[in-house]
Amino acid sequence: METRTLGGGLTVSAVGLGCMGFSHAYGAPMERGEAVHRIREAVEMGYTFFDTAEVYGTPEDPHANEALVGEALAPFRGRVVIATKFGLRFDFASGKVPLPLLPDSRPASIRQAVEGSLRRLRAERIDLYFQHRIDPAVPPEEVAGTMADLIREGKVAHWGISEADEAYLRRAHAVCPVTAVQNRYSMMARAYESLFPALEELGVGLVAFSPMANGFLTGRYGKGEAFDPKTDYRAAMPQFADEAVDQNRALLDLLRRLAAEKGATPAQISLAWMLCKKPWIVPIPGTRRADRMQENAGAAGVRLSPEAVQNLDAALGNLPMSAVFGVKSGKRS
C-alpha cells in the first residue's frame, strides 16, 4: 500500500485500520486469538497504521483493545505505527454499565494514562498519542505542555487531538506542534472541512474516523437490519433505521454508479473520495473481516480526478440524506 505523511514526518499507510470494533461497540467481542490473527493479516496486506484507545474495551476489561493491539503487533514493532488516546476516564464509582466516560486531561491523569498504555501496548514509546476528547476544564496550552514533556522524555513520538476545533488546535499547536487531528469525516459528515485551511497552513494531518459512516456507505445494509442493542452501537444509529434506507437511496445510487465506472466498490469510492481530496488525509475504517480489510486497502489505488472530486462534493451538497450518528442536526456539510 502507498504511504502518506502526517504532520511533521510521521509516515503511515494511506489507509489505516481502526481496531476498536474487535472488542468494543460493534457486537460481542471477537475471540482474542482470532482477533490477533486478523490484525496480523492486516500487516501482511500492507497496513502500517493501527488505531486504538485506552477506553475501547468490555465491561469485564475496560482496556481490552489496547492490550489486544499490543499483543497482535508486538512482532512488528518498527514496521508499524500505533495510535492510542488519553483524556477520557471511566467513572467506576457510578455503578453503571457500560461505565460512563468523563473528560480528564489534567497533567497527572495524562501521565498515569501514558504509563498504562505503554504497558498494554508492550511499547517503550507511543507513536501517536491523541487527546481523545477536549477537557473544558484544562486549557490546551497545559495539555500541549504535558505532551512536550512526554516527547522530551521519549515516551511519546507524536501527538494529536480528536474532535478538535480551529481555536483549540491553534493554541495547542503553538506550544507543541500537533501531528494530526482525528475527526469524524465521511460523505455524510463533512462539517470539519471548515478546518482544512488551518490544517494545511499548520501542516497538520487529518485521521478520518468513521469514514464510511460506521459502515453505512458500503451499501450493504438495508431495511430490517438486526443489531444487538446491548453490544452494537449501530442499533441506535439513525443512518441504519429503516426510514434512512429510503432517505439515503440517492446517495447509495451515486456510490454504486461511480463504483461501476471505476471497477470498484461503494466502500472504495467513499474512501477514495477523501484520499484524492487531500494528500494528508488518512482514513481508518474498522472491520473484523479479512476480505473487507483487503477491499478497504484497495481504495488507495482508486484514482479520482480533482474535477471528479469537485463534482462529487457538489452532488453531496444537494443530495437528501438522513441524520447520521455523531453529527448534530444541520452540521452534515
CSV table of C-alpha atoms in Angstrom, one decimal, residues 180-291:
chain,number,residue,atom,x,y,z
A,180,ALA,CA,-2.7,15.1,13.3
A,181,VAL,CA,-6.3,15.7,14.3
A,182,GLN,CA,-8.6,12.7,14.4
A,183,ASN,CA,-12.1,13.8,13.5
A,184,ARG,CA,-15.3,12.2,12.2
A,185,TYR,CA,-15.3,12.6,8.5
A,186,SER,CA,-17.3,11.0,5.7
A,187,MET,CA,-19.6,11.8,2.8
A,188,MET,CA,-22.3,12.1,5.4
A,189,ALA,CA,-20.3,14.1,7.9
A,190,ARG,CA,-18.4,17.0,6.3
A,191,ALA,CA,-18.6,19.7,9.0
A,192,TYR,CA,-14.8,19.5,9.7
A,193,GLU,CA,-14.0,20.6,6.1
A,194,SER,CA,-14.1,24.1,7.6
A,195,LEU,CA,-10.9,23.1,9.4
A,196,PHE,CA,-9.0,22.2,6.3
A,197,PRO,CA,-7.4,25.6,5.6
A,198,ALA,CA,-5.9,25.6,9.1
A,199,LEU,CA,-4.7,22.1,8.8
A,200,GLU,CA,-3.0,23.0,5.5
A,201,GLU,CA,-1.5,26.2,7.0
A,202,LEU,CA,-0.1,24.4,10.1
A,203,GLY,CA,1.0,21.2,8.3
A,204,VAL,CA,-1.3,19.0,10.4
A,205,GLY,CA,-2.8,15.8,9.0
A,206,LEU,CA,-6.3,14.5,9.3
A,207,VAL,CA,-7.0,11.0,10.5
A,208,ALA,CA,-10.6,10.4,9.5
A,209,PHE,CA,-12.6,8.1,11.8
A,210,SER,CA,-16.0,6.6,10.8
A,211,PRO,CA,-15.0,7.3,7.1
A,212,MET,CA,-17.9,5.2,5.8
A,213,ALA,CA,-20.5,6.5,8.3
A,214,ASN,CA,-20.0,3.5,10.6
A,215,GLY,CA,-20.2,1.1,7.6
A,216,PHE,CA,-23.4,2.5,6.1
A,217,LEU,CA,-21.6,3.8,2.9
A,218,THR,CA,-20.6,0.3,2.0
A,219,GLY,CA,-24.1,0.0,0.6
A,220,ARG,CA,-24.5,-3.4,2.3
A,221,TYR,CA,-27.2,-2.5,4.8
A,222,GLY,CA,-30.9,-2.4,4.1
A,223,LYS,CA,-34.2,-2.4,6.0
A,224,GLY,CA,-34.7,-4.8,8.8
A,225,GLU,CA,-31.1,-4.9,10.0
A,226,ALA,CA,-30.8,-6.5,13.4
A,227,PHE,CA,-28.1,-5.2,15.7
A,228,ASP,CA,-27.9,-6.3,19.4
A,229,PRO,CA,-28.6,-3.1,21.4
A,230,LYS,CA,-26.5,-4.5,24.3
A,231,THR,CA,-23.3,-4.7,22.3
A,232,ASP,CA,-23.7,-3.0,19.0
A,233,TYR,CA,-24.0,0.8,18.9
A,234,ARG,CA,-25.4,0.6,15.3
A,235,ALA,CA,-28.8,-0.4,16.9
A,236,ALA,CA,-29.2,3.3,17.9
A,237,MET,CA,-27.5,5.0,14.9
A,238,PRO,CA,-30.0,6.9,12.8
A,239,GLN,CA,-28.5,6.0,9.4
A,240,PHE,CA,-29.4,2.4,10.0
A,241,ALA,CA,-33.1,3.0,10.7
A,242,ASP,CA,-35.5,1.6,8.1
A,243,GLU,CA,-36.6,5.0,7.0
A,244,ALA,CA,-33.0,6.1,6.4
A,245,VAL,CA,-32.6,3.5,3.7
A,246,ASP,CA,-35.2,5.4,1.6
A,247,GLN,CA,-33.8,8.8,2.7
A,248,ASN,CA,-30.3,7.8,1.5
A,249,ARG,CA,-31.2,6.0,-1.6
A,250,ALA,CA,-29.9,8.7,-4.0
A,251,LEU,CA,-26.6,8.8,-2.1
A,252,LEU,CA,-26.2,5.0,-2.4
A,253,ASP,CA,-27.2,5.0,-6.0
A,254,LEU,CA,-24.5,7.6,-6.7
A,255,LEU,CA,-21.9,5.5,-5.0
A,256,ARG,CA,-22.9,2.4,-6.9
A,257,ARG,CA,-22.8,4.2,-10.2
A,258,LEU,CA,-19.3,5.6,-9.6
A,259,ALA,CA,-18.1,2.2,-8.3
A,260,ALA,CA,-19.3,0.6,-11.5
A,261,GLU,CA,-17.5,3.2,-13.6
A,262,LYS,CA,-14.2,2.7,-11.7
A,263,GLY,CA,-14.4,-1.1,-11.3
A,264,ALA,CA,-14.5,-0.5,-7.6
A,265,THR,CA,-17.0,-0.9,-4.7
A,266,PRO,CA,-19.1,1.8,-3.0
A,267,ALA,CA,-16.8,1.4,0.1
A,268,GLN,CA,-13.8,2.1,-2.0
A,269,ILE,CA,-15.3,5.1,-3.7
A,270,SER,CA,-16.3,6.6,-0.3
A,271,LEU,CA,-12.6,6.2,0.8
A,272,ALA,CA,-11.1,7.3,-2.5
A,273,TRP,CA,-13.1,10.5,-2.4
A,274,MET,CA,-11.3,11.7,0.7
A,275,LEU,CA,-7.9,10.2,-0.2
A,276,CYS,CA,-8.0,12.1,-3.6
A,277,LYS,CA,-9.1,15.3,-1.9
A,278,LYS,CA,-6.0,15.9,0.2
A,279,PRO,CA,-2.7,14.1,0.4
A,280,TRP,CA,-2.7,14.5,4.2
A,281,ILE,CA,-6.0,12.7,4.9
A,282,VAL,CA,-5.7,9.1,6.2
A,283,PRO,CA,-9.0,7.2,6.8
A,284,ILE,CA,-9.1,4.5,9.4
A,285,PRO,CA,-12.1,2.2,8.6
A,286,GLY,CA,-12.7,-0.6,11.1
A,287,THR,CA,-13.6,-4.2,10.2
A,288,ARG,CA,-13.1,-7.7,11.5
A,289,ARG,CA,-13.1,-9.4,8.2
A,290,ALA,CA,-10.0,-10.1,6.0
A,291,ASP,CA,-11.9,-9.5,2.8
